[in-house]
């Protein structure tokens, strides 16, 4: 099982599983920006060695100032973390909800953080027929009958790549709910500034928004994320956080990232072109790609092939291409996989391998 630690992108496990060197693997199981990291990061990393003799800034002053400037927020409302994963864990530990609601399917770490904190998870089931987006009526029913203390929502959701309507989130907030929004992949959206929930933070003190910097800038090995919300809660989170959580290299690259406007524009333009191309290419293989607003795509195996997601992952891995077995997400069966969206050249390679595997499992018509 490739996801034995709960995630894609585990190249070491893949190397052991498929008997290939790490540099022989083409990773479609994790969702990094193929245009990154920005070139400016290379020089910064090369110069960094002379700074490792010093402790990092324990309160990340320069980076917090840059984040506050980007989102027009007070610095006191921001906490920086060792990736979004740390912040998901911290906010649940701080709020200590008795019941927390999450969509299924959704990112596995929401449920892990909830259960680890001794909280009861409340599952909001989404359906393929409705594009894996909950209806407002569903949310109204859950809120009225279950009264969750917390809602944990991916925006866009992972693994589906869908956006819950902003009006649904605002309904929950207007009802007095505490809502944590994970915007780890929102940077890829062309209308990021118009749709981000950051714009509502001044109005709602029960809203918390998490951002990851590792996906868009393709630095998962560095680990960097941040969260914004009510100043009192953010202050308490900082007291709960492990000292020196964010190393000095992560802080340095985070500051540089906010000046990379040309890189951001190129990324958004690339993805806007690549999504429809990849959707069409996958449909030609008689698979079912689902609508996405970000750099990954949920794909249904459908009824044309006598193969399940685990088998398909194994056969693709043997060819050096890693894909995500979406059956590892609660609420999805072994008829789904998740694919990253990469460069056109890489996408061609992946699709040729996929076609080669599937031809031997085509059902007679």
mmCIF file of C-alpha atoms in Angstrom:
data_model
loop_
_atom_site.group_PDB
_atom_site.id
_atom_site.type_symbol
_atom_site.label_atom_id
_atom_site.label_comp_id
_atom_site.label_asym_id
_atom_site.label_seq_id
_atom_site.Cartn_x
_atom_site.Cartn_y
_atom_site.Cartn_z
ATOM 1 C CA UNK A 1 0.000 0.000 0.000
ATOM 2 C CA UNK A 2 1.545 3.262 -1.141
ATOM 3 C CA UNK A 3 -0.383 5.405 1.365
ATOM 4 C CA UNK A 4 0.686 3.433 4.434
ATOM 5 C CA UNK A 5 1.357 6.725 6.256
ATOM 6 C CA UNK A 6 -1.889 8.280 5.050
ATOM 7 C CA UNK A 7 -0.590 10.464 2.228
ATOM 8 C CA UNK A 8 0.617 10.531 -1.334
ATOM 9 C CA UNK A 9 4.090 11.747 -2.225
ATOM 10 C CA UNK A 10 5.881 9.172 -0.068
ATOM 11 C CA UNK A 11 8.743 8.478 -2.458
ATOM 12 C CA UNK A 12 10.744 6.388 0.016
ATOM 13 C CA UNK A 13 7.860 3.959 0.532
ATOM 14 C CA UNK A 14 7.210 3.914 -3.214
ATOM 15 C CA UNK A 15 10.856 3.126 -3.900
ATOM 16 C CA UNK A 16 10.732 0.179 -1.502
ATOM 17 C CA UNK A 17 7.365 -1.008 -2.801
ATOM 18 C CA UNK A 18 8.157 -0.879 -6.514
ATOM 19 C CA UNK A 19 11.900 -1.544 -6.417
ATOM 20 C CA UNK A 20 12.853 1.680 -8.178
ATOM 21 C CA UNK A 21 15.173 4.544 -7.313
ATOM 22 C CA UNK A 22 13.427 7.707 -6.138
ATOM 23 C CA UNK A 23 14.688 9.628 -9.188
ATOM 24 C CA UNK A 24 13.024 7.064 -11.476
ATOM 25 C CA UNK A 25 9.538 7.851 -10.121
ATOM 26 C CA UNK A 26 7.039 10.255 -11.657
ATOM 27 C CA UNK A 27 4.813 11.344 -8.785
ATOM 28 C CA UNK A 28 1.127 11.896 -9.568
ATOM 29 C CA UNK A 29 0.111 10.984 -6.016
ATOM 30 C CA UNK A 30 0.893 14.422 -4.531
ATOM 31 C CA UNK A 31 -0.091 17.814 -5.850
ATOM 32 C CA UNK A 32 2.849 20.173 -6.237
ATOM 33 C CA UNK A 33 3.194 23.021 -8.701
ATOM 34 C CA UNK A 34 5.256 21.674 -11.650
ATOM 35 C CA UNK A 35 6.506 25.199 -12.412
ATOM 36 C CA UNK A 36 8.204 25.501 -9.049
ATOM 37 C CA UNK A 37 10.077 26.151 -6.957
ATOM 38 C CA UNK A 38 10.638 29.719 -8.203
ATOM 39 C CA UNK A 39 14.179 30.290 -9.471
ATOM 40 C CA UNK A 40 14.764 32.941 -6.797
ATOM 41 C CA UNK A 41 14.595 30.205 -4.152
ATOM 42 C CA UNK A 42 17.748 28.538 -5.476
ATOM 43 C CA UNK A 43 20.065 31.480 -4.739
ATOM 44 C CA UNK A 44 18.488 31.994 -1.332
ATOM 45 C CA UNK A 45 19.085 28.342 -0.443
ATOM 46 C CA UNK A 46 22.676 28.496 -1.711
ATOM 47 C CA UNK A 47 23.332 31.531 0.508
ATOM 48 C CA UNK A 48 21.547 30.029 3.479
ATOM 49 C CA UNK A 49 24.370 27.864 4.803
ATOM 50 C CA UNK A 50 25.970 30.827 6.626
ATOM 51 C CA UNK A 51 22.791 31.398 8.650
ATOM 52 C CA UNK A 52 22.375 27.901 10.075
ATOM 53 C CA UNK A 53 24.596 28.822 13.034
ATOM 54 C CA UNK A 54 21.835 31.131 14.289
ATOM 55 C CA UNK A 55 18.446 30.353 15.809
ATOM 56 C CA UNK A 56 15.444 31.310 13.672
ATOM 57 C CA UNK A 57 13.294 34.262 14.680
ATOM 58 C CA UNK A 58 10.980 32.601 17.248
ATOM 59 C CA UNK A 59 8.033 34.827 16.267
ATOM 60 C CA UNK A 60 8.725 35.020 12.503
ATOM 61 C CA UNK A 61 8.502 38.835 12.443
ATOM 62 C CA UNK A 62 9.474 39.447 8.826
ATOM 63 C CA UNK A 63 7.271 36.680 7.459
ATOM 64 C CA UNK A 64 4.261 37.616 9.610
ATOM 65 C CA UNK A 65 4.573 41.205 8.368
ATOM 66 C CA UNK A 66 4.598 39.982 4.754
ATOM 67 C CA UNK A 67 1.525 37.800 5.322
ATOM 68 C CA UNK A 68 -0.327 40.653 7.021
ATOM 69 C CA UNK A 69 0.497 42.973 4.122
ATOM 70 C CA UNK A 70 -0.696 40.447 1.519
ATOM 71 C CA UNK A 71 -4.067 39.891 3.175
ATOM 72 C CA UNK A 72 -4.508 43.361 4.737
ATOM 73 C CA UNK A 73 -4.716 41.871 8.237
ATOM 74 C CA UNK A 74 -3.299 42.736 11.636
ATOM 75 C CA UNK A 75 -0.105 40.879 12.463
ATOM 76 C CA UNK A 76 -1.633 39.800 15.771
ATOM 77 C CA UNK A 77 -4.229 37.753 13.873
ATOM 78 C CA UNK A 78 -1.631 35.522 12.189
ATOM 79 C CA UNK A 79 0.241 32.402 13.304
ATOM 80 C CA UNK A 80 2.869 30.672 11.145
ATOM 81 C CA UNK A 81 3.333 26.920 11.341
ATOM 82 C CA UNK A 82 5.385 23.962 10.191
ATOM 83 C CA UNK A 83 3.044 23.351 7.277
ATOM 84 C CA UNK A 84 -0.755 23.429 7.286
ATOM 85 C CA UNK A 85 -0.770 20.061 9.080
ATOM 86 C CA UNK A 86 0.572 21.577 12.292
ATOM 87 C CA UNK A 87 -2.040 24.320 12.199
ATOM 88 C CA UNK A 88 -4.918 21.885 11.646
ATOM 89 C CA UNK A 89 -3.785 19.980 14.710
ATOM 90 C CA UNK A 90 -3.242 23.138 16.781
ATOM 91 C CA UNK A 91 -6.631 24.726 16.116
ATOM 92 C CA UNK A 92 -8.514 21.556 17.091
ATOM 93 C CA UNK A 93 -6.448 21.167 20.260
ATOM 94 C CA UNK A 94 -7.054 24.785 21.185
ATOM 95 C CA UNK A 95 -10.795 24.886 20.476
ATOM 96 C CA UNK A 96 -11.418 21.432 22.012
ATOM 97 C CA UNK A 97 -14.765 20.859 20.310
ATOM 98 C CA UNK A 98 -17.036 18.080 21.505
ATOM 99 C CA UNK A 99 -18.350 17.498 17.967
ATOM 100 C CA UNK A 100 -16.742 18.559 14.694
ATOM 101 C CA UNK A 101 -18.231 18.270 11.215
ATOM 102 C CA UNK A 102 -16.347 17.475 8.044
ATOM 103 C CA UNK A 103 -17.259 16.560 4.498
ATOM 104 C CA UNK A 104 -16.672 13.087 3.179
ATOM 105 C CA UNK A 105 -14.616 12.599 1.189
ATOM 106 C CA UNK A 106 -12.071 15.127 2.480
ATOM 107 C CA UNK A 107 -8.454 15.438 3.600
ATOM 108 C CA UNK A 108 -7.609 12.642 6.040
ATOM 109 C CA UNK A 109 -5.827 14.923 8.526
ATOM 110 C CA UNK A 110 -9.051 16.715 9.458
ATOM 111 C CA UNK A 111 -10.495 13.526 10.899
ATOM 112 C CA UNK A 112 -7.177 12.503 12.419
ATOM 113 C CA UNK A 113 -6.893 15.807 14.287
ATOM 114 C CA UNK A 114 -10.510 15.608 15.435
ATOM 115 C CA UNK A 115 -10.285 12.028 16.717
ATOM 116 C CA UNK A 116 -6.895 12.599 18.343
ATOM 117 C CA UNK A 117 -8.391 15.460 20.350
ATOM 118 C CA UNK A 118 -11.132 13.163 21.680
ATOM 119 C CA UNK A 119 -13.785 14.874 19.572
ATOM 120 C CA UNK A 120 -16.707 13.144 17.873
ATOM 121 C CA UNK A 121 -16.595 13.489 14.068
ATOM 122 C CA UNK A 122 -19.840 14.364 12.307
ATOM 123 C CA UNK A 123 -19.769 13.271 8.660
ATOM 124 C CA UNK A 124 -21.504 15.291 5.953
ATOM 125 C CA UNK A 125 -21.789 12.934 3.005
ATOM 126 C CA UNK A 126 -21.430 14.392 -0.466
ATOM 127 C CA UNK A 127 -22.531 12.591 -3.615
ATOM 128 C CA UNK A 128 -21.113 12.071 -7.073
ATOM 129 C CA UNK A 129 -24.457 13.116 -8.564
ATOM 130 C CA UNK A 130 -24.171 16.574 -6.973
ATOM 131 C CA UNK A 131 -20.495 16.984 -7.829
ATOM 132 C CA UNK A 132 -19.331 16.159 -4.291
ATOM 133 C CA UNK A 133 -20.690 19.491 -3.036
ATOM 134 C CA UNK A 134 -23.061 19.525 -0.041
ATOM 135 C CA UNK A 135 -26.380 21.268 -0.457
ATOM 136 C CA UNK A 136 -27.385 24.143 1.773
ATOM 137 C CA UNK A 137 -30.278 21.987 2.994
ATOM 138 C CA UNK A 138 -27.796 19.319 4.115
ATOM 139 C CA UNK A 139 -25.812 21.846 6.122
ATOM 140 C CA UNK A 140 -28.981 23.288 7.641
ATOM 141 C CA UNK A 141 -30.126 19.823 8.701
ATOM 142 C CA UNK A 142 -26.748 18.870 10.180
ATOM 143 C CA UNK A 143 -26.450 22.159 12.016
ATOM 144 C CA UNK A 144 -29.961 21.938 13.426
ATOM 145 C CA UNK A 145 -29.853 18.284 14.457
ATOM 146 C CA UNK A 146 -26.198 17.640 15.359
ATOM 147 C CA UNK A 147 -25.077 21.118 16.485
ATOM 148 C CA UNK A 148 -21.366 20.635 15.732
ATOM 149 C CA UNK A 149 -19.033 22.892 17.708
ATOM 150 C CA UNK A 150 -16.710 23.121 14.725
ATOM 151 C CA UNK A 151 -16.793 22.723 10.944
ATOM 152 C CA UNK A 152 -13.535 21.758 9.186
ATOM 153 C CA UNK A 153 -13.799 22.413 5.446
ATOM 154 C CA UNK A 154 -11.358 22.150 2.546
ATOM 155 C CA UNK A 155 -11.730 25.079 0.157
ATOM 156 C CA UNK A 156 -11.045 23.675 -2.444
ATOM 157 C CA UNK A 157 -11.783 20.254 -1.058
ATOM 158 C CA UNK A 158 -9.282 17.434 -1.322
ATOM 159 C CA UNK A 159 -9.547 14.937 -3.075
ATOM 160 C CA UNK A 160 -12.482 16.243 -5.118
ATOM 161 C CA UNK A 161 -11.044 19.604 -6.227
ATOM 162 C CA UNK A 162 -14.416 21.270 -5.644
ATOM 163 C CA UNK A 163 -15.371 24.533 -3.937
ATOM 164 C CA UNK A 164 -18.189 24.591 -1.433
ATOM 165 C CA UNK A 165 -20.245 27.719 -2.247
ATOM 166 C CA UNK A 166 -19.190 30.714 -0.183
ATOM 167 C CA UNK A 167 -22.850 31.302 0.688
ATOM 168 C CA UNK A 168 -22.907 27.936 2.484
ATOM 169 C CA UNK A 169 -19.946 28.930 4.646
ATOM 170 C CA UNK A 170 -21.455 32.309 5.410
ATOM 171 C CA UNK A 171 -24.685 30.603 6.458
ATOM 172 C CA UNK A 172 -22.786 28.539 9.037
ATOM 173 C CA UNK A 173 -20.993 31.620 10.332
ATOM 174 C CA UNK A 174 -24.226 33.606 10.541
ATOM 175 C CA UNK A 175 -25.658 30.744 12.606
ATOM 176 C CA UNK A 176 -22.835 31.201 15.097
ATOM 177 C CA UNK A 177 -20.771 28.182 14.045
ATOM 178 C CA UNK A 178 -16.998 28.060 14.355
ATOM 179 C CA UNK A 179 -15.551 27.300 10.926
ATOM 180 C CA UNK A 180 -11.987 26.377 9.977
ATOM 181 C CA UNK A 181 -11.322 26.780 6.259
ATOM 182 C CA UNK A 182 -8.328 25.033 4.698
ATOM 183 C CA UNK A 183 -7.277 27.029 1.638
ATOM 184 C CA UNK A 184 -4.167 24.952 0.923
ATOM 185 C CA UNK A 185 -4.860 24.909 -2.831
ATOM 186 C CA UNK A 186 -6.741 28.158 -3.373
ATOM 187 C CA UNK A 187 -3.607 29.903 -4.714
ATOM 188 C CA UNK A 188 -4.074 28.025 -8.002
ATOM 189 C CA UNK A 189 -7.498 29.584 -8.635
ATOM 190 C CA UNK A 190 -7.657 32.431 -11.137
ATOM 191 C CA UNK A 191 -10.040 34.360 -8.886
ATOM 192 C CA UNK A 192 -8.221 33.669 -5.636
ATOM 193 C CA UNK A 193 -8.588 37.226 -4.285
ATOM 194 C CA UNK A 194 -12.326 37.270 -4.986
ATOM 195 C CA UNK A 195 -13.157 33.920 -3.419
ATOM 196 C CA UNK A 196 -10.782 33.619 -0.441
ATOM 197 C CA UNK A 197 -12.450 33.520 2.952
ATOM 198 C CA UNK A 198 -9.667 35.784 4.256
ATOM 199 C CA UNK A 199 -11.863 38.718 3.247
ATOM 200 C CA UNK A 200 -14.431 37.774 5.918
ATOM 201 C CA UNK A 201 -12.107 37.541 8.901
ATOM 202 C CA UNK A 202 -12.846 41.028 10.232
ATOM 203 C CA UNK A 203 -16.575 40.296 10.242
ATOM 204 C CA UNK A 204 -16.517 36.831 11.852
ATOM 205 C CA UNK A 205 -14.448 36.076 14.939
ATOM 206 C CA UNK A 206 -15.356 32.370 14.682
ATOM 207 C CA UNK A 207 -13.718 32.016 11.260
ATOM 208 C CA UNK A 208 -10.168 30.667 10.888
ATOM 209 C CA UNK A 209 -8.406 30.362 7.530
ATOM 210 C CA UNK A 210 -5.386 28.128 6.926
ATOM 211 C CA UNK A 211 -2.981 28.536 4.015
ATOM 212 C CA UNK A 212 -0.191 26.252 2.833
ATOM 213 C CA UNK A 213 2.853 27.594 1.017
ATOM 214 C CA UNK A 214 4.287 24.192 0.135
ATOM 215 C CA UNK A 215 1.927 23.253 -2.718
ATOM 216 C CA UNK A 216 1.903 26.416 -4.805
ATOM 217 C CA UNK A 217 5.651 27.039 -4.453
ATOM 218 C CA UNK A 218 6.526 23.328 -4.608
ATOM 219 C CA UNK A 219 8.528 23.141 -1.375
ATOM 220 C CA UNK A 220 6.918 20.244 0.542
ATOM 221 C CA UNK A 221 10.277 19.324 2.037
ATOM 222 C CA UNK A 222 10.517 22.727 3.735
ATOM 223 C CA UNK A 223 7.087 22.728 5.504
ATOM 224 C CA UNK A 224 5.422 26.125 5.758
ATOM 225 C CA UNK A 225 1.887 27.334 6.359
ATOM 226 C CA UNK A 226 -0.025 30.011 8.228
ATOM 227 C CA UNK A 227 -3.415 30.672 9.754
ATOM 228 C CA UNK A 228 -5.394 33.846 10.368
ATOM 229 C CA UNK A 229 -8.281 34.437 12.735
ATOM 230 C CA UNK A 230 -9.454 35.960 15.990
ATOM 231 C CA UNK A 231 -6.512 37.589 17.813
ATOM 232 C CA UNK A 232 -7.308 36.043 21.201
ATOM 233 C CA UNK A 233 -7.426 32.532 19.782
ATOM 234 C CA UNK A 234 -4.309 33.092 17.685
ATOM 235 C CA UNK A 235 -2.462 34.296 20.786
ATOM 236 C CA UNK A 236 -3.515 31.147 22.643
ATOM 237 C CA UNK A 237 -2.391 28.982 19.700
ATOM 238 C CA UNK A 238 1.055 30.523 19.834
ATOM 239 C CA UNK A 239 1.300 29.558 23.499
ATOM 240 C CA UNK A 240 0.320 26.001 22.602
ATOM 241 C CA UNK A 241 2.747 25.769 19.694
ATOM 242 C CA UNK A 242 6.124 24.066 20.075
ATOM 243 C CA UNK A 243 8.986 26.649 20.241
ATOM 244 C CA UNK A 244 11.089 27.034 17.073
ATOM 245 C CA UNK A 245 8.353 25.395 15.026
ATOM 246 C CA UNK A 246 9.289 27.305 11.861
ATOM 247 C CA UNK A 247 12.929 27.104 10.806
ATOM 248 C CA UNK A 248 14.823 30.046 9.364
ATOM 249 C CA UNK A 249 14.988 28.670 5.802
ATOM 250 C CA UNK A 250 11.212 28.287 5.710
ATOM 251 C CA UNK A 251 10.826 31.855 6.972
ATOM 252 C CA UNK A 252 13.268 33.151 4.371
ATOM 253 C CA UNK A 253 11.571 31.395 1.437
ATOM 254 C CA UNK A 254 8.136 32.457 2.660
ATOM 255 C CA UNK A 255 9.157 36.112 2.519
ATOM 256 C CA UNK A 256 10.556 35.717 -0.995
ATOM 257 C CA UNK A 257 7.427 33.909 -2.184
ATOM 258 C CA UNK A 258 5.192 36.926 -1.687
ATOM 259 C CA UNK A 259 7.269 38.916 -4.176
ATOM 260 C CA UNK A 260 6.906 36.246 -6.868
ATOM 261 C CA UNK A 261 3.916 37.790 -8.668
ATOM 262 C CA UNK A 262 5.107 36.766 -12.150
ATOM 263 C CA UNK A 263 5.518 33.148 -10.997
ATOM 264 C CA UNK A 264 1.996 33.225 -9.549
ATOM 265 C CA UNK A 265 0.510 34.593 -12.772
ATOM 266 C CA UNK A 266 2.322 31.970 -14.866
ATOM 267 C CA UNK A 267 1.059 29.191 -12.606
ATOM 268 C CA UNK A 268 -2.570 30.287 -12.797
ATOM 269 C CA UNK A 269 -2.389 30.689 -16.580
ATOM 270 C CA UNK A 270 -0.773 27.255 -16.992
ATOM 271 C CA UNK A 271 -3.425 25.508 -14.902
ATOM 272 C CA UNK A 272 -6.346 27.253 -16.623
ATOM 273 C CA UNK A 273 -5.075 25.765 -19.892
ATOM 274 C CA UNK A 274 -4.077 22.345 -18.572
ATOM 275 C CA UNK A 275 -7.291 21.403 -16.712
ATOM 276 C CA UNK A 276 -9.548 21.218 -19.812
ATOM 277 C CA UNK A 277 -6.800 19.508 -21.836
ATOM 278 C CA UNK A 278 -6.303 16.835 -19.191
ATOM 279 C CA UNK A 279 -10.038 16.370 -18.690
ATOM 280 C CA UNK A 280 -10.484 15.705 -22.404
ATOM 281 C CA UNK A 281 -7.504 13.323 -22.513
ATOM 282 C CA UNK A 282 -8.828 11.304 -19.565
ATOM 283 C CA UNK A 283 -12.303 11.102 -21.097
ATOM 284 C CA UNK A 284 -10.747 9.653 -24.250
ATOM 285 C CA UNK A 285 -9.540 6.742 -22.105
ATOM 286 C CA UNK A 286 -13.196 6.101 -21.125
ATOM 287 C CA UNK A 287 -12.526 7.208 -17.557
ATOM 288 C CA UNK A 288 -14.579 9.822 -15.722
ATOM 289 C CA UNK A 289 -12.735 12.993 -14.650
ATOM 290 C CA UNK A 290 -14.623 15.185 -12.204
ATOM 291 C CA UNK A 291 -14.678 18.970 -12.361
ATOM 292 C CA UNK A 292 -11.824 20.612 -10.474
ATOM 293 C CA UNK A 293 -10.689 24.156 -9.723
ATOM 294 C CA UNK A 294 -7.164 23.237 -8.694
ATOM 295 C CA UNK A 295 -4.097 21.187 -9.635
ATOM 296 C CA UNK A 296 -5.451 17.680 -9.082
ATOM 297 C CA UNK A 297 -8.349 15.700 -10.454
ATOM 298 C CA UNK A 298 -10.532 12.968 -9.014
ATOM 299 C CA UNK A 299 -11.098 10.276 -11.642
ATOM 300 C CA UNK A 300 -13.698 7.505 -11.687
ATOM 301 C CA UNK A 301 -12.609 4.182 -13.157
ATOM 302 C CA UNK A 302 -16.168 3.602 -14.291
ATOM 303 C CA UNK A 303 -17.648 0.428 -15.722
ATOM 304 C CA UNK A 304 -15.441 0.014 -18.791
ATOM 305 C CA UNK A 305 -12.595 -1.667 -16.923
ATOM 306 C CA UNK A 306 -12.317 -4.761 -14.709
ATOM 307 C CA UNK A 307 -9.735 -3.264 -12.388
ATOM 308 C CA UNK A 308 -9.883 -1.458 -9.060
ATOM 309 C CA UNK A 309 -7.929 1.515 -7.747
ATOM 310 C CA UNK A 310 -5.443 -0.535 -5.739
ATOM 311 C CA UNK A 311 -4.618 -2.772 -8.695
ATOM 312 C CA UNK A 312 -4.288 0.232 -10.967
ATOM 313 C CA UNK A 313 -1.957 1.932 -8.503
ATOM 314 C CA UNK A 314 0.229 -1.183 -8.344
ATOM 315 C CA UNK A 315 0.477 -1.553 -12.114
ATOM 316 C CA UNK A 316 1.207 2.147 -12.642
ATOM 317 C CA UNK A 317 3.795 2.054 -9.860
ATOM 318 C CA UNK A 318 5.550 -0.837 -11.557
ATOM 319 C CA UNK A 319 5.943 1.521 -14.508
ATOM 320 C CA UNK A 320 7.410 4.197 -12.242
ATOM 321 C CA UNK A 321 4.308 6.390 -12.062
ATOM 322 C CA UNK A 322 2.652 6.987 -8.704
ATOM 323 C CA UNK A 323 -1.081 7.665 -8.485
ATOM 324 C CA UNK A 324 -3.330 8.070 -5.468
ATOM 325 C CA UNK A 325 -5.685 5.263 -4.524
ATOM 326 C CA UNK A 326 -8.714 7.374 -3.645
ATOM 327 C CA UNK A 327 -10.331 4.464 -1.778
ATOM 328 C CA UNK A 328 -8.125 5.591 1.111
ATOM 329 C CA UNK A 329 -10.442 8.603 1.483
ATOM 330 C CA UNK A 330 -13.518 7.920 3.613
ATOM 331 C CA UNK A 331 -16.596 7.953 1.403
ATOM 332 C CA UNK A 332 -14.938 6.805 -1.817
ATOM 333 C CA UNK A 333 -14.844 3.261 -3.169
ATOM 334 C CA UNK A 334 -12.079 1.428 -5.003
ATOM 335 C CA UNK A 335 -13.445 2.808 -8.270
ATOM 336 C CA UNK A 336 -11.688 6.164 -7.836
ATOM 337 C CA UNK A 337 -8.145 7.464 -8.231
ATOM 338 C CA UNK A 338 -6.708 10.944 -7.818
ATOM 339 C CA UNK A 339 -4.212 12.372 -10.275
ATOM 340 C CA UNK A 340 -2.043 15.438 -9.966
ATOM 341 C CA UNK A 341 -1.956 17.840 -12.916
ATOM 342 C CA UNK A 342 1.599 18.425 -14.087
ATOM 343 C CA UNK A 343 3.425 19.705 -17.148
ATOM 344 C CA UNK A 344 2.110 18.699 -20.570
ATOM 345 C CA UNK A 345 5.137 16.467 -21.172
ATOM 346 C CA UNK A 346 4.662 14.635 -17.852
ATOM 347 C CA UNK A 347 0.923 14.367 -18.410
ATOM 348 C CA UNK A 348 1.524 12.709 -21.780
ATOM 349 C CA UNK A 349 3.850 10.177 -20.128
ATOM 350 C CA UNK A 350 1.353 9.401 -17.392
ATOM 351 C CA UNK A 351 -1.556 9.056 -19.816
ATOM 352 C CA UNK A 352 0.369 6.742 -22.147
ATOM 353 C CA UNK A 353 1.195 4.484 -19.209
ATOM 354 C CA UNK A 354 -2.411 4.602 -18.015
ATOM 355 C CA UNK A 355 -3.701 3.645 -21.454
ATOM 356 C CA UNK A 356 -1.182 0.800 -21.654
ATOM 357 C CA UNK A 357 -2.320 -0.608 -18.304
ATOM 358 C CA UNK A 358 -6.030 -0.237 -18.951
ATOM 359 C CA UNK A 359 -6.068 -1.921 -22.378
ATOM 360 C CA UNK A 360 -5.634 -5.315 -20.718
ATOM 361 C CA UNK A 361 -8.631 -4.755 -18.412
ATOM 362 C CA UNK A 362 -11.191 -3.449 -20.892
ATOM 363 C CA UNK A 363 -14.519 -5.235 -20.512
ATOM 364 C CA UNK A 364 -16.092 -6.773 -23.578
ATOM 365 C CA UNK A 365 -18.876 -4.625 -24.940
#
